[in-house]
Coordinates of N, CA and C in Angstrom, one line a residue:
M24 N 0.8 -1.2 0.0 CA 0.0 0.0 0.0 C 0.8 1.3 0.0
I25 N 2.1 1.2 0.5 CA 3.0 2.3 0.4 C 3.2 2.8 -1.0
A26 N 3.4 1.8 -1.9 CA 3.6 2.1 -3.3 C 2.4 2.8 -3.9
I27 N 1.2 2.3 -3.5 CA 0.0 2.9 -4.1 C -0.1 4.4 -3.6
A28 N 0.2 4.6 -2.3 CA 0.2 5.9 -1.7 C 1.2 6.8 -2.4
S29 N 2.4 6.3 -2.7 CA 3.4 7.0 -3.4 C 3.0 7.4 -4.8
L30 N 2.3 6.5 -5.5 CA 1.8 6.8 -6.9 C 0.8 7.9 -6.8
L31 N -0.2 7.8 -5.9 CA -1.2 8.8 -5.8 C -0.6 10.2 -5.5
F32 N 0.4 10.2 -4.6 CA 1.1 11.4 -4.3 C 1.8 12.0 -5.5
V33 N 2.4 11.2 -6.3 CA 3.1 11.7 -7.5 C 2.0 12.3 -8.5
L34 N 0.9 11.6 -8.6 CA -0.1 12.0 -9.5 C -0.8 13.3 -9.0
F35 N -0.9 13.4 -7.7 CA -1.4 14.6 -7.1 C -0.5 15.8 -7.4
L36 N 0.7 15.6 -7.2 CA 1.7 16.7 -7.5 C 1.6 17.1 -9.0
S37 N 1.5 16.1 -9.9 CA 1.4 16.3 -11.3 C 0.2 17.2 -11.6
L38 N -1.0 16.8 -11.1 CA -2.2 17.6 -11.3 C -2.1 19.0 -10.8
I39 N -1.5 19.2 -9.7 CA -1.3 20.5 -9.1 C -0.4 21.3 -10.0
V40 N 0.7 20.7 -10.4 CA 1.7 21.5 -11.2 C 1.1 21.9 -12.5
V41 N 0.3 21.0 -13.2 CA -0.3 21.3 -14.5 C -1.4 22.4 -14.2
R42 N -2.1 22.3 -13.2 CA -3.1 23.3 -12.9 C -2.5 24.7 -12.6
V43 N -1.4 24.7 -11.9 CA -0.7 26.0 -11.6 C -0.2 26.6 -12.9
A44 N 0.4 25.7 -13.8 CA 0.9 26.2 -15.0 C -0.2 26.8 -15.9
A45 N -1.4 26.1 -16.0 CA -2.5 26.5 -16.8 C -3.0 27.8 -16.3
E46 N -3.2 28.0 -15.0 CA -3.7 29.2 -14.4 C -2.7 30.4 -14.7
A47 N -1.4 30.1 -14.6 CA -0.5 31.1 -14.9 C -0.5 31.6 -16.4
L48 N -0.7 30.6 -17.3 CA -0.8 31.0 -18.7 C -2.1 31.8 -18.9
I49 N -3.2 31.4 -18.2 CA -4.4 32.2 -18.4 C -4.2 33.6 -18.0
L50 N -3.5 33.9 -17.0 CA -3.3 35.2 -16.5 C -2.4 36.0 -17.4
T51 N -1.7 35.4 -18.3 CA -0.9 36.1 -19.3 C -1.7 36.5 -20.5
G52 N -3.0 36.1 -20.6 CA -3.8 36.5 -21.7 C -4.3 35.4 -22.6
I53 N -3.9 34.2 -22.4 CA -4.3 33.0 -23.2 C -5.7 32.6 -22.7
S54 N -6.5 32.1 -23.6 CA -7.8 31.6 -23.2 C -7.7 30.4 -22.3
R55 N -8.7 30.1 -21.5 CA -8.7 29.0 -20.6 C -8.4 27.7 -21.3
E56 N -9.1 27.4 -22.4 CA -9.0 26.2 -23.1 C -7.6 26.0 -23.7
A57 N -7.1 27.1 -24.3 CA -5.7 27.0 -24.9 C -4.7 26.8 -23.8
A58 N -4.8 27.5 -22.7 CA -3.9 27.4 -21.6 C -3.8 26.0 -21.0
R59 N -5.0 25.4 -20.8 CA -5.0 24.0 -20.3 C -4.4 23.0 -21.4
F60 N -4.7 23.3 -22.6 CA -4.1 22.4 -23.7 C -2.6 22.5 -23.7
Q61 N -2.0 23.7 -23.6 CA -0.6 23.9 -23.7 C 0.1 23.4 -22.5
A62 N -0.5 23.5 -21.3 CA 0.1 23.0 -20.1 C 0.1 21.5 -20.1
R63 N -1.0 20.8 -20.6 CA -1.0 19.4 -20.7 C 0.0 18.9 -21.7
S64 N 0.1 19.6 -22.8 CA 1.0 19.2 -23.9 C 2.5 19.3 -23.4
A65 N 2.8 20.3 -22.6 CA 4.2 20.5 -22.1 C 4.5 19.4 -21.1
W66 N 3.5 19.1 -20.2 CA 3.7 18.1 -19.2 C 3.8 16.7 -19.7
T67 N 3.1 16.4 -20.8 CA 3.2 15.0 -21.3 C 4.2 14.9 -22.4
G68 N 4.8 16.0 -22.8 CA 5.9 16.0 -23.8 C 5.4 15.8 -25.2
T69 N 4.1 16.1 -25.4 CA 3.5 16.0 -26.7 C 3.6 17.4 -27.4
G70 N 4.2 17.4 -28.6 CA 4.4 18.6 -29.3 C 3.3 18.9 -30.3
F71 N 2.8 20.1 -30.4 CA 1.8 20.5 -31.3 C 2.2 21.9 -31.9
T72 N 2.1 22.0 -33.3 CA 2.5 23.2 -34.0 C 1.1 24.0 -34.2
T73 N 0.8 24.9 -33.3 CA -0.4 25.7 -33.3 C -0.1 27.1 -33.1
A74 N -1.1 28.0 -33.4 CA -0.9 29.4 -33.2 C -0.6 29.7 -31.7
E75 N -1.4 28.9 -30.9 CA -1.2 29.1 -29.4 C 0.2 28.8 -29.0
S76 N 0.8 27.7 -29.6 CA 2.2 27.4 -29.2 C 3.2 28.5 -29.6
E77 N 2.9 29.1 -30.8 CA 3.8 30.2 -31.2 C 3.7 31.4 -30.2
Q78 N 2.5 31.6 -29.7 CA 2.3 32.7 -28.8 C 3.0 32.4 -27.4
V79 N 3.1 31.1 -27.1 CA 3.8 30.7 -25.9 C 5.3 31.0 -26.0
V80 N 5.8 30.5 -27.2 CA 7.3 30.6 -27.4 C 7.7 32.1 -27.5
G81 N 6.9 32.9 -28.1 CA 7.3 34.3 -28.3 C 7.0 35.2 -27.1
H82 N 6.5 34.7 -26.0 CA 6.2 35.5 -24.8 C 7.2 35.0 -23.6
P83 N 8.0 35.9 -23.1 CA 9.0 35.5 -22.1 C 8.4 34.8 -20.8
V84 N 7.3 35.3 -20.3 CA 6.7 34.7 -19.1 C 6.1 33.3 -19.4
R85 N 5.4 33.2 -20.5 CA 4.8 32.0 -20.9 C 5.9 30.9 -21.2
R86 N 7.0 31.4 -21.9 CA 8.1 30.5 -22.2 C 8.7 29.9 -20.9
R87 N 8.8 30.8 -19.9 CA 9.4 30.4 -18.6 C 8.5 29.4 -17.9
I88 N 7.2 29.6 -18.0 CA 6.2 28.7 -17.4 C 6.3 27.3 -18.0
V89 N 6.3 27.3 -19.3 CA 6.3 26.0 -20.0 C 7.7 25.3 -19.9
S90 N 8.8 26.1 -19.8 CA 10.1 25.5 -19.6 C 10.2 24.8 -18.3
A91 N 9.6 25.4 -17.2 CA 9.6 24.8 -15.9 C 8.8 23.6 -15.9
L92 N 7.7 23.6 -16.6 CA 6.8 22.4 -16.6 C 7.5 21.3 -17.3
M93 N 8.2 21.5 -18.4 CA 8.9 20.4 -19.1 C 10.0 19.9 -18.3
F94 N 10.7 20.7 -17.5 CA 11.8 20.2 -16.6 C 11.2 19.3 -15.5
L95 N 10.1 19.7 -14.9 CA 9.5 18.9 -13.9 C 9.0 17.6 -14.4
R96 N 8.5 17.6 -15.7 CA 7.9 16.4 -16.3 C 8.9 15.3 -16.4
S97 N 10.2 15.7 -16.7 CA 11.2 14.6 -17.0 C 11.4 13.7 -15.8
A98 N 11.2 14.2 -14.6 CA 11.3 13.3 -13.4 C 10.0 12.8 -13.0
G99 N 8.9 13.5 -13.1 CA 7.6 13.1 -12.6 C 7.0 11.9 -13.3
L100 N 7.0 11.8 -14.6 CA 6.4 10.7 -15.3 C 7.2 9.4 -15.1
V101 N 8.5 9.5 -15.0 CA 9.3 8.3 -14.7 C 9.0 7.8 -13.3
T102 N 8.9 8.7 -12.4 CA 8.6 8.3 -11.0 C 7.3 7.6 -10.9
A103 N 6.3 8.2 -11.6 CA 4.9 7.6 -11.5 C 4.9 6.2 -12.1
A104 N 5.6 6.0 -13.3 CA 5.6 4.7 -13.9 C 6.3 3.7 -13.1
S105 N 7.4 4.1 -12.5 CA 8.1 3.1 -11.6 C 7.3 2.7 -10.4
T106 N 6.7 3.7 -9.8 CA 5.9 3.4 -8.6 C 4.7 2.5 -8.9
L107 N 4.1 2.7 -10.1 CA 3.0 1.9 -10.5 C 3.4 0.4 -10.7
M108 N 4.5 0.2 -11.3 CA 5.0 -1.2 -11.5 C 5.3 -1.8 -10.1
L109 N 6.0 -1.1 -9.2 CA 6.4 -1.6 -7.9 C 5.1 -2.0 -7.1
S110 N 4.0 -1.2 -7.3 CA 2.8 -1.5 -6.5 C 2.2 -2.8 -6.8
F111 N 2.5 -3.4 -8.0 CA 1.9 -4.7 -8.3 C 2.9 -5.8 -8.4
V112 N 4.1 -5.5 -8.5 CA 5.1 -6.6 -8.6 C 5.2 -7.3 -7.3
T113 N 5.0 -6.6 -6.2 CA 5.2 -7.3 -4.9 C 3.9 -7.9 -4.4
V114 N 2.9 -8.0 -5.2 CA 1.6 -8.6 -4.8 C 1.8 -10.1 -4.6
D115 N 1.5 -10.7 -3.4 CA 1.6 -12.1 -3.2 C 0.2 -12.8 -3.2
E116 N -0.8 -12.1 -2.8 CA -2.1 -12.8 -2.8 C -3.1 -12.0 -3.6
R117 N -4.1 -12.8 -4.1 CA -5.1 -12.1 -5.0 C -5.9 -11.1 -4.2
G118 N -6.3 -11.4 -3.0 CA -7.0 -10.4 -2.2 C -6.3 -9.1 -2.0
D119 N -5.0 -9.2 -1.8 CA -4.1 -8.0 -1.6 C -4.1 -7.2 -2.9
G120 N -4.0 -7.9 -4.0 CA -4.0 -7.2 -5.3 C -5.3 -6.4 -5.5
L121 N -6.5 -7.1 -5.2 CA -7.8 -6.4 -5.4 C -7.9 -5.2 -4.5
L122 N -7.4 -5.3 -3.3 CA -7.4 -4.2 -2.4 C -6.6 -3.0 -2.9
R123 N -5.5 -3.3 -3.5 CA -4.6 -2.3 -4.1 C -5.3 -1.6 -5.3
V124 N -6.0 -2.4 -6.1 CA -6.7 -1.9 -7.2 C -7.8 -0.9 -6.8
A125 N -8.5 -1.4 -5.7 CA -9.6 -0.6 -5.2 C -9.1 0.8 -4.6
A126 N -7.9 0.7 -3.9 CA -7.3 1.9 -3.4 C -6.9 2.8 -4.5
L127 N -6.3 2.2 -5.6 CA -5.8 3.0 -6.7 C -7.0 3.7 -7.4
V128 N -8.1 3.0 -7.6 CA -9.2 3.6 -8.3 C -9.9 4.7 -7.5
G129 N -10.0 4.4 -6.2 CA -10.6 5.4 -5.3 C -9.7 6.7 -5.2
G130 N -8.4 6.5 -5.1 CA -7.5 7.6 -5.1 C -7.5 8.4 -6.4
L131 N -7.6 7.7 -7.5 CA -7.7 8.5 -8.8 C -8.9 9.3 -8.9
A132 N -10.0 8.7 -8.4 CA -11.3 9.4 -8.5 C -11.3 10.6 -7.6
G133 N -10.6 10.5 -6.4 CA -10.5 11.7 -5.6 C -9.6 12.8 -6.2
L134 N -8.6 12.4 -6.9 CA -7.7 13.3 -7.5 C -8.4 14.0 -8.7
W135 N -9.2 13.2 -9.4 CA -10.0 13.8 -10.5 C -11.0 14.9 -10.0
F136 N -11.6 14.6 -8.9 CA -12.6 15.5 -8.3 C -11.8 16.8 -7.8
L137 N -10.7 16.6 -7.3 CA -9.9 17.7 -6.8 C -9.4 18.6 -7.9
A138 N -9.0 18.0 -9.0 CA -8.5 18.7 -10.1 C -9.6 19.5 -10.8
R139 N -10.8 19.1 -10.7 CA -11.9 19.8 -11.4 C -12.6 20.8 -10.5
S140 N -12.1 21.0 -9.3 CA -12.7 21.9 -8.3 C -12.6 23.3 -8.7
P141 N -13.7 24.0 -8.9 CA -13.6 25.5 -9.3 C -13.0 26.3 -8.1
W142 N -13.2 25.9 -6.9 CA -12.7 26.6 -5.8 C -11.2 26.7 -5.8
I143 N -10.6 25.5 -6.1 CA -9.1 25.5 -6.2 C -8.6 26.4 -7.4
G144 N -9.4 26.4 -8.5 CA -9.0 27.2 -9.6 C -9.0 28.7 -9.2
V145 N -10.0 29.2 -8.5 CA -10.1 30.6 -8.1 C -8.9 30.9 -7.1
W146 N -8.7 30.0 -6.2 CA -7.6 30.2 -5.2 C -6.2 30.3 -5.9
M147 N -6.0 29.3 -6.9 CA -4.7 29.3 -7.6 C -4.6 30.6 -8.4
S148 N -5.6 31.1 -9.0 CA -5.6 32.3 -9.8 C -5.1 33.5 -9.0
R149 N -5.6 33.6 -7.8 CA -5.2 34.7 -6.9 C -3.7 34.6 -6.5
V150 N -3.3 33.4 -6.1 CA -2.0 33.2 -5.7 C -1.0 33.5 -6.9
I151 N -1.3 32.9 -8.0 CA -0.4 33.0 -9.2 C -0.3 34.4 -9.7
A152 N -1.4 35.1 -9.7 CA -1.5 36.5 -10.1 C -0.5 37.4 -9.3
R153 N -0.6 37.2 -8.0 CA 0.4 37.9 -7.1 C 1.8 37.6 -7.4
A154 N 2.1 36.3 -7.6 CA 3.4 35.8 -7.9 C 4.0 36.4 -9.2
L155 N 3.1 36.4 -10.2 CA 3.6 36.9 -11.5 C 3.8 38.4 -11.5
K156 N 3.0 39.1 -10.8 CA 3.2 40.6 -10.7 C 4.4 40.9 -9.8
R157 N 4.8 40.0 -8.9 CA 5.9 40.3 -8.0 C 7.2 39.9 -8.7
Y158 N 7.2 38.8 -9.4 CA 8.5 38.2 -9.8 C 8.8 38.4 -11.3
T159 N 7.9 39.1 -12.1 CA 8.1 39.4 -13.5 C 8.0 40.9 -13.7
D160 N 8.6 41.3 -14.8 CA 8.6 42.8 -15.1 C 7.5 43.1 -16.2
L161 N 6.6 42.2 -16.4 CA 5.5 42.4 -17.4 C 4.2 42.8 -16.7
D162 N 3.4 43.6 -17.4 CA 2.1 44.0 -16.8 C 1.1 42.9 -17.2
V163 N 1.0 41.9 -16.3 CA 0.2 40.7 -16.5 C -1.2 41.0 -16.1
R164 N -2.2 40.7 -17.0 CA -3.6 41.0 -16.7 C -4.4 39.8 -17.0
D165 N -5.5 39.6 -16.2 CA -6.5 38.6 -16.5 C -7.5 39.1 -17.5
Y166 N -7.2 38.9 -18.8 CA -8.1 39.5 -19.8 C -9.5 38.9 -19.7
A167 N -9.6 37.7 -19.3 CA -10.9 37.2 -19.2 C -11.7 37.9 -18.1
G168 N -11.1 38.3 -17.1 CA -11.7 39.1 -16.0 C -12.1 40.5 -16.5
L169 N -11.1 41.1 -17.2 CA -11.3 42.5 -17.7 C -12.5 42.6 -18.7
L170 N -12.7 41.5 -19.5 CA -13.8 41.5 -20.5 C -15.1 40.9 -19.9
H171 N -15.0 40.5 -18.6 CA -16.1 39.8 -18.0 C -16.6 38.6 -18.8
L172 N -15.6 37.7 -19.1 CA -15.9 36.5 -19.9 C -16.5 35.5 -18.9
A173 N -17.7 35.7 -18.5 CA -18.3 34.8 -17.6 C -19.8 34.9 -17.9
G174 N -20.5 33.8 -17.5 CA -22.0 33.8 -17.8 C -22.2 33.8 -19.3
E175 N -22.9 34.8 -19.8 CA -23.3 34.8 -21.2 C -22.2 35.4 -22.1
Y176 N -21.3 36.2 -21.6 CA -20.3 36.9 -22.4 C -19.1 36.0 -22.8
A177 N -18.7 36.2 -24.0 CA -17.6 35.3 -24.5 C -16.9 36.0 -25.7
I178 N -15.7 35.5 -26.0 CA -15.1 35.9 -27.3 C -15.1 34.7 -28.2
M179 N -15.4 34.9 -29.4 CA -15.6 33.7 -30.3 C -14.9 34.1 -31.7
E180 N -14.3 33.0 -32.3 CA -13.8 33.1 -33.6 C -14.8 32.6 -34.6
L181 N -15.2 33.3 -35.6 CA -16.2 32.9 -36.6 C -15.7 32.9 -38.0
K182 N -15.6 31.8 -38.6 CA -15.1 31.8 -40.0 C -16.4 32.0 -40.9
V183 N -16.2 33.0 -41.8 CA -17.4 33.4 -42.7 C -17.5 32.4 -43.9
Q184 N -18.6 31.9 -44.1 CA -18.9 31.0 -45.2 C -19.5 31.7 -46.3
E185 N -19.6 31.1 -47.5 CA -20.1 31.7 -48.7 C -21.6 32.2 -48.5
A186 N -22.4 31.4 -47.9 CA -23.8 31.7 -47.7 C -24.1 32.5 -46.5
S187 N -23.1 32.9 -45.8 CA -23.3 33.6 -44.5 C -23.9 35.0 -44.7
W188 N -24.7 35.4 -43.8 CA -25.3 36.8 -43.9 C -24.2 37.8 -43.8
L189 N -23.1 37.5 -43.2 CA -21.9 38.4 -43.1 C -21.2 38.6 -44.4
A190 N -21.2 37.7 -45.2 CA -20.3 37.7 -46.4 C -20.7 38.8 -47.4
G191 N -19.7 39.6 -47.8 CA -19.9 40.6 -48.8 C -20.4 41.9 -48.3
R192 N -20.5 42.1 -47.0 CA -21.0 43.3 -46.3 C -19.8 44.0 -45.6
N193 N -20.0 45.3 -45.5 CA -19.0 46.0 -44.6 C -19.5 46.2 -43.2
L194 N -18.7 46.5 -42.3 CA -19.1 46.5 -40.9 C -20.1 47.6 -40.6
E195 N -19.9 48.7 -41.3 CA -20.9 49.8 -41.1 C -22.3 49.5 -41.5
D196 N -22.5 48.8 -42.6 CA -23.8 48.4 -43.0 C -24.4 47.3 -42.1
M197 N -23.6 46.4 -41.6 CA -24.1 45.3 -40.7 C -24.6 45.9 -39.4
R198 N -24.0 46.9 -38.9 CA -24.4 47.5 -37.6 C -24.5 46.5 -36.5
L199 N -23.5 45.7 -36.3 CA -23.5 44.6 -35.3 C -23.6 45.1 -33.9
P200 N -23.0 46.3 -33.5 CA -23.2 46.7 -32.2 C -24.7 46.9 -31.8
D201 N -25.6 47.1 -32.8 CA -27.0 47.1 -32.5 C -27.5 45.8 -31.9
E202 N -26.8 44.7 -32.2 CA -27.1 43.4 -31.7 C -26.3 43.0 -30.5
G203 N -25.5 43.9 -30.0 CA -24.7 43.6 -28.9 C -23.4 42.9 -29.2
V204 N -23.0 43.0 -30.5 CA -21.8 42.2 -30.9 C -20.7 43.2 -31.4
L205 N -19.5 43.0 -30.9 CA -18.4 43.9 -31.3 C -17.4 43.0 -32.1
V206 N -16.8 43.6 -33.2 CA -15.8 42.9 -34.0 C -14.5 43.4 -33.5
L207 N -13.7 42.6 -32.8 CA -12.4 42.9 -32.3 C -11.3 42.8 -33.3
G208 N -11.5 42.0 -34.3 CA -10.4 41.8 -35.4 C -10.9 40.9 -36.5
V209 N -10.2 41.0 -37.6 CA -10.5 40.2 -38.8 C -9.3 39.6 -39.3
S210 N -9.3 38.3 -39.4 CA -8.1 37.6 -40.0 C -8.4 37.1 -41.4
H211 N -7.6 37.5 -42.4 CA -7.9 37.2 -43.8 C -7.2 35.9 -44.1
P212 N -7.6 35.2 -45.2 CA -7.0 33.9 -45.6 C -5.5 34.1 -45.9
D213 N -5.1 35.3 -46.4 CA -3.7 35.4 -46.7 C -2.8 35.6 -45.5
G214 N -3.4 35.6 -44.3 CA -2.6 35.7 -43.1 C -2.6 37.1 -42.5
H215 N -3.1 38.1 -43.2 CA -3.2 39.5 -42.7 C -4.3 39.6 -41.6
Y216 N -3.9 40.3 -40.5 CA -4.9 40.5 -39.4 C -5.1 42.0 -39.3
A217 N -6.4 42.3 -39.2 CA -6.8 43.7 -39.0 C -7.4 43.8 -37.6
G218 N -6.7 44.5 -36.7 CA -7.3 44.7 -35.4 C -8.1 45.9 -35.3
A219 N -9.2 45.9 -34.5 CA -10.1 47.0 -34.4 C -10.5 47.5 -35.8
P220 N -11.1 46.7 -36.6 CA -11.4 47.1 -38.0 C -12.4 48.3 -38.1
R221 N -12.2 49.1 -39.1 CA -13.1 50.3 -39.3 C -14.4 49.8 -40.0
G222 N -15.3 50.8 -40.0 CA -16.6 50.5 -40.6 C -16.6 50.2 -42.1
D223 N -15.6 50.6 -42.8 CA -15.6 50.4 -44.2 C -14.9 49.0 -44.6
T224 N -14.6 48.3 -43.5 CA -14.0 46.9 -43.8 C -15.0 46.0 -44.3
V225 N -14.7 45.4 -45.5 CA -15.6 44.5 -46.1 C -15.3 43.0 -45.7
I226 N -16.3 42.3 -45.3 CA -16.1 40.9 -44.8 C -16.3 40.0 -46.0
R227 N -15.3 39.1 -46.3 CA -15.3 38.2 -47.4 C -15.4 36.8 -46.9
P228 N -15.9 35.9 -47.8 CA -15.9 34.5 -47.4 C -14.5 34.0 -47.2
G229 N -14.3 33.2 -46.1 CA -13.0 32.8 -45.7 C -12.3 33.6 -44.6
D230 N -12.8 34.8 -44.4 CA -12.3 35.7 -43.3 C -12.7 35.0 -42.0
T231 N -11.9 35.3 -41.0 CA -12.3 34.8 -39.6 C -12.4 36.0 -38.7
L232 N -13.6 36.2 -38.1 CA -13.9 37.3 -37.3 C -13.6 36.9 -35.8
V233 N -13.1 37.9 -35.1 CA -13.0 37.7 -33.6 C -14.1 38.6 -33.0
L234 N -15.1 38.0 -32.4 CA -16.3 38.7 -32.0 C -16.4 38.6 -30.4
Y235 N -17.0 39.7 -29.9 CA -17.2 39.8 -28.4 C -18.7 40.1 -28.2
G236 N -19.3 39.3 -27.4 CA -20.7 39.5 -27.1 C -21.3 38.4 -26.3
R237 N -22.6 38.3 -26.2 CA -23.2 37.2 -25.5 C -23.2 36.0 -26.3
S238 N -22.9 34.8 -25.7 CA -22.7 33.6 -26.4 C -23.8 33.2 -27.3
P239 N -25.1 33.3 -26.8 CA -26.2 32.9 -27.6 C -26.3 33.7 -28.9
E240 N -26.1 35.0 -28.8 CA -26.2 35.9 -30.0 C -25.1 35.6 -31.0
L241 N -23.9 35.3 -30.5 CA -22.7 35.0 -31.3 C -23.0 33.7 -32.1
S242 N -23.6 32.7 -31.4 CA -23.9 31.4 -32.1 C -24.9 31.6 -33.2
R243 N -26.0 32.4 -32.8 CA -27.0 32.6 -33.8 C -26.5 33.4 -35.0
L244 N -25.6 34.4 -34.8 CA -25.0 35.1 -35.9 C -24.2 34.2 -36.8
G245 N -23.5 33.3 -36.2 CA -22.7 32.3 -37.0 C -23.6 31.5 -37.9
R246 N -24.8 31.2 -37.5 CA -25.7 30.3 -38.3 C -26.5 31.2 -39.3
R247 N -26.5 32.5 -39.2 CA -27.4 33.3 -40.0 C -27.0 33.3 -41.5
R248 N -28.0 33.1 -42.3 CA -27.8 33.0 -43.8 C -28.3 34.3 -44.5
A249 N -27.7 34.5 -45.7 CA -28.1 35.7 -46.5 C -29.4 35.5 -47.3
D250 N -30.5 35.5 -46.6 CA -31.8 35.3 -47.2 C -32.8 36.1 -46.3
L251 N -34.1 35.9 -46.7 CA -35.1 36.6 -45.9 C -35.2 36.2 -44.5
A252 N -35.0 34.9 -44.2 CA -35.0 34.4 -42.9 C -33.8 35.1 -42.1
G253 N -32.7 35.3 -42.8 CA -31.6 35.9 -42.1 C -31.9 37.3 -41.7
E254 N -32.6 38.1 -42.6 CA -32.9 39.4 -42.3 C -33.9 39.5 -41.1
A255 N -34.8 38.5 -41.1 CA -35.8 38.5 -39.9 C -35.0 38.2 -38.6
E256 N -34.0 37.3 -38.7 CA -33.2 37.0 -37.5 C -32.4 38.2 -37.1
R257 N -32.0 39.0 -38.0 CA -31.3 40.3 -37.7 C -32.2 41.2 -36.9
R258 N -33.4 41.4 -37.4 CA -34.3 42.3 -36.7 C -34.7 41.7 -35.3
M259 N -34.8 40.4 -35.2 CA -35.1 39.8 -33.9 C -33.9 40.1 -32.9
A260 N -32.7 39.9 -33.4 CA -31.5 40.1 -32.6 C -31.4 41.5 -32.1
V261 N -31.7 42.5 -32.9 CA -31.7 43.9 -32.5 C -32.8 44.1 -31.4
G262 N -33.9 43.5 -31.6 CA -35.0 43.6 -30.5 C -34.6 43.0 -29.2
V263 N -33.9 41.9 -29.3 CA -33.4 41.2 -28.0 C -32.4 42.1 -27.3
E264 N -31.5 42.8 -28.1 CA -30.4 43.6 -27.5 C -31.1 44.8 -26.8
R265 N -32.1 45.4 -27.5 CA -32.8 46.6 -26.9 C -33.4 46.2 -25.6
Q266 N -34.0 45.0 -25.5 CA -34.6 44.5 -24.3 C -33.6 44.3 -23.2
V267 N -32.5 43.8 -23.6 CA -31.4 43.6 -22.6 C -30.9 44.9 -22.0
E268 N -30.8 45.9 -22.9 CA -30.4 47.2 -22.5 C -31.4 47.8 -21.5
R269 N -32.7 47.7 -21.8 CA -33.7 48.2 -20.9 C -33.7 47.5 -19.6
N270 N -33.5 46.2 -19.6 CA -33.4 45.5 -18.3 C -32.2 45.9 -17.5
E271 N -31.0 46.1 -18.2 CA -29.8 46.6 -17.5 C -30.0 48.0 -16.8
K272 N -30.7 48.9 -17.6 CA -31.0 50.2 -17.0 C -31.9 50.1 -15.8
T273 N -32.9 49.2 -15.9 CA -33.8 49.1 -14.8 C -33.1 48.5 -13.6
T274 N -32.2 47.5 -13.8 CA -31.5 47.0 -12.7 C -30.5 48.0 -12.1
T275 N -29.9 48.8 -12.9 CA -29.0 49.8 -12.4 C -29.7 50.8 -11.6
G276 N -30.9 51.3 -12.1 CA -31.7 52.3 -11.4 C -32.2 51.7 -10.1
A277 N -32.5 50.5 -10.0 CA -33.0 49.9 -8.8 C -32.0 49.8 -7.8
G278 N -30.7 49.6 -8.2 CA -29.6 49.4 -7.3 C -29.1 50.7 -6.7
R279 N -29.5 51.8 -7.2 CA -29.0 53.1 -6.6 C -29.7 53.4 -5.3

């Protein structure tokens, strides 16, 4: 049972280290999903050539985080594998083996629950934020917090299709802010990126838009087609946004 306990302890440390690294990456401006992916990739030694990986390599703090994670991985995985083998090599009786399996499964379930705990994530975010601000010379910000990316609000990438309501229109004509949607940037198929695009920017099929707004409205916008039904959906979206604005004004007035 000592070997089982050692294995669970090693796995516990691994989960904590990966969680710490992911939270640190999030606080440097990477999305939560990308940060977790990069932290797990670095810890397992799996290489991926993605835009997020390039952002990690080109950022001094992110590079430091991932480098430390890779260094710790080299010893952690070997230790875990060795302990796992030792935990079963010394089994003399069938009952003892079943007991060890049960202990291992129970311990893994407990670690999984611990790793998924939102309370731990909030606690880690606070601790890591203070550490990054203290030990680095960069102005690290929690962009998710600044943009209030919680609840309904989100940032979404939307690739424009041929039949999309967005295709062939400029931003001024679409008046997306009337629907509560802001266009933060436009990535063209040739690799050119236009940040904070102007109203005369024409959206073409194949462009990828970076949008900010409420998740349900962003999803509906992505499915909207260039037909009469699409125009009706546009009018409905404007009506929904006006209702949201009225509700927010009412709530603000009541809170004073």
